[in-house]
């Protein structure tokens, strides 16, 4: 007891003292002051040695580290005495970071972080300390110094920065801090050395986590992409190409943790499998996740404005022009390797396609790379397709189309190459239909009779594209029934069939998605006569209510095991699969027609708009489930379906799979069903013939008439066969 | 059957050697290669005694220095006995190498041992410093700053035996370079000694920060234990009592040197050789007009200095006091009352420390008289 009480008064080590001071700061003030001044003297010693470049011994270092931790833990209890402590630490690490031992530096950095968490140090000060350190440790001279542990320290500092910005931005965004940090990033990016890597990395990370989601962050990455240093530029480019996907994956991972829903597998199945009734369930699942996402959005804590980085650009035209001029068309382009150039081209084409920019130099630049022997040519072709849109003069794009047709689509090339070429041309022409010559088109459509499946499919898709856009450019037999009839009627009436022209825009008017609503109305007209009468009620539907209805649909339904349910598969399928009906009536209603039809008949109620929203969500689901995004071109799809020959292992594996759970084929000769000894009969049969030859039973057989012998032999053979011997 | 045989045979087959190819290793070969940035091979070199190998190409003096420098790493040896023996060895060598260039290195290696856990090591260090002071006290004067740093580190050490020995070191230092000590680190040393003796300083309590130059001090409001670890230990053991007397004597000596302008050194004939060598690097004897700027010292700059008035004790720590009268003023203003109150109780207790306390009291009275005299002159 006495010992214990003495121990509680007399701390013999710093940890114990820390505990005591935290419990009762006033009583242990003297002890704290003593340790504080000890810290001061040790600090002076370290600074002296830092000047003289002398290594400190390990025990002094350990003591100093311990004391720094101690003081920073308890300094909130003595704010007046330790007012200068954070500044001292800051000064120490900023001025002597080269000479201090690694442990001390690490401890100072973590202590500063702790002081920030306790609110003693302002986040601005911490960032102003961390950034110079980060830069200092990534310079060559520091990193190469022996025992500097620069890599670990960089990691530590970077992690500190990220977590600091994260914690400052939870709840409400700390705009002041964000702005000051971003201006630091801008300053760093203005210097031409590789230090620009850090702002780029930081911004990417914070964007991925949804902490920075404004146009300033995007502007930082714009600067980074235009940076002189290759690494920095590539980091910026990859941000624009992959940032949104990364962010979505980040959030998807979170939702995956909750219910184990595998979106990618579903997507894959949608691509590969036939459409079946099972699909409805999967559709429901996808719908649920979509709803979950929208719920997350409506949460006040995490309202991310989910704009993609490309949409947040302040000056897309300027950015695209600078990107092209600085990195691709000038001499500097030699610095980038092919992969980086492809990434650059992808970004540039995405920009051009999304914002409908005009950078005319790109199309001739593509020509150089559009040859079948070029490595990764499908990616380049995809970029070429993305870069074309209807506002570009068709002549410029046509050069590219011509080149692809010459290089890729001829009899002398492999079928994959031809298919890729045709698919690329289709993609380009679906964006810019005028970039096509009548003769060239008719030449290309000849490939519909190709023996290779991919080639013929690609040619047919080209035909079906032009059937909609400009059927008169096709050969007569390719035009199809409806288009041919329209053309004929136009001729009969003596007017020209109108071809699309450059510069005449055909944009969507009215309400987006109204054709969906019109179709839905038409379907429900027969079944729902009372719909008109309930029209008045529809006006009172509030937006919230429709959301509630949505959530009601998604609730769990209890299905008991021993009950029987009447399930009308046909009806439910019809209700849940708008796609199947779409297939039933091949020609979808255009939005213009729908608008005319609906708007002339009736006034749209809020309920209608709610339904419209619902229908559009469904369509969104379809897009989510693997149907193509219009903006981007997937380079893997350009080649078309390729059937590879299986290797021997694969074939053997499939054979073995087929044999599973099956009896072995083949003769059962000499096999016994159950283990037993030989029967007398078997013994008799196997007995040596010479021993039997003189027996009466055998000799009698020789005296038999020919006919009897024949009979016997026949009976014998049939009997043997029946027994299975 | 045939297959089984071949399988068995494989183990005992002789590997054929092939021309132009390296010999194949056995199947149970273990790969011992590794990749590392730096490789440290710990090794020990046997120290040969310098005396034996003298007379070769190098001169004996150089050999001696070399052997001493080789031993410097032993100052950080884990065994206390080795450390002590190294110090004893240094002490023996000091008369021969006192004027050589390696002395600074030796002092820098030895000063950290002021905070050593082992009592014998500290005693050996004290003896060694004393020896150095006898032969070449300019070395000590040059390294005054390091001495003060490690001394103050020892004064605030968490182990009380280390604290207790500080008085001896301080006395030793005052014996040889009192002028430098009192000028550069007057308040630091005074505060340190207060901490060692376990005397609370009223000037440091937070209440005083606001009204710095108030004559009648307010009593402390906070309930402090007023007994620090050092004082508790001091009360208990006989050795601690003896140490307290020594510490009070050291404080007495410090105040005496600082306030009464007595020259402790009695070197009537300064070494001609050393004076020529070191004088231009040393601070001259006369007061330094620019010393307070601390151009050559590396210290943490107090950013708030500009805003506050430099009246509180915290701020005065980094200020140097060049003349005796200002030191007197500081002592009388900040420390006088505390000393007198503590001394009173000690005198009442009597004993060895009572005597020392009494002499300290007499000294403080003398200081006060001296100060009032100088004020009257002005």
PDB file of C-alpha atoms in Angstrom, chain A residues 17 47 107 174 198 305 374 440 453 490 515 638 691:
ATOM      1  CA  UNK A  17       3.699  11.236 -15.169  1.00  0.00           C
ATOM      2  CA  UNK A  47      19.832  22.015 -32.272  1.00  0.00           C
ATOM      3  CA  UNK A 107       7.336  12.105 -33.747  1.00  0.00           C
ATOM      4  CA  UNK A 174     -14.283  24.123 -44.861  1.00  0.00           C
ATOM      5  CA  UNK A 198       2.088  16.043 -55.170  1.00  0.00           C
ATOM      6  CA  UNK A 305     -22.741  16.774 -56.618  1.00  0.00           C
ATOM      7  CA  UNK A 374      -0.025  -0.133 -85.161  1.00  0.00           C
ATOM      8  CA  UNK A 440     -17.619   4.236-100.439  1.00  0.00           C
ATOM      9  CA  UNK A 453     -19.240 -13.502 -88.919  1.00  0.00           C
ATOM     10  CA  UNK A 490     -41.508  10.807-102.065  1.00  0.00           C
ATOM     11  CA  UNK A 515     -41.990   9.212 -75.916  1.00  0.00           C
ATOM     12  CA  UNK A 638     -14.749  -2.588 -82.196  1.00  0.00           C
ATOM     13  CA  UNK A 691      -9.657 -82.707 -71.068  1.00  0.00           C
TER      14      UNK A 691
END
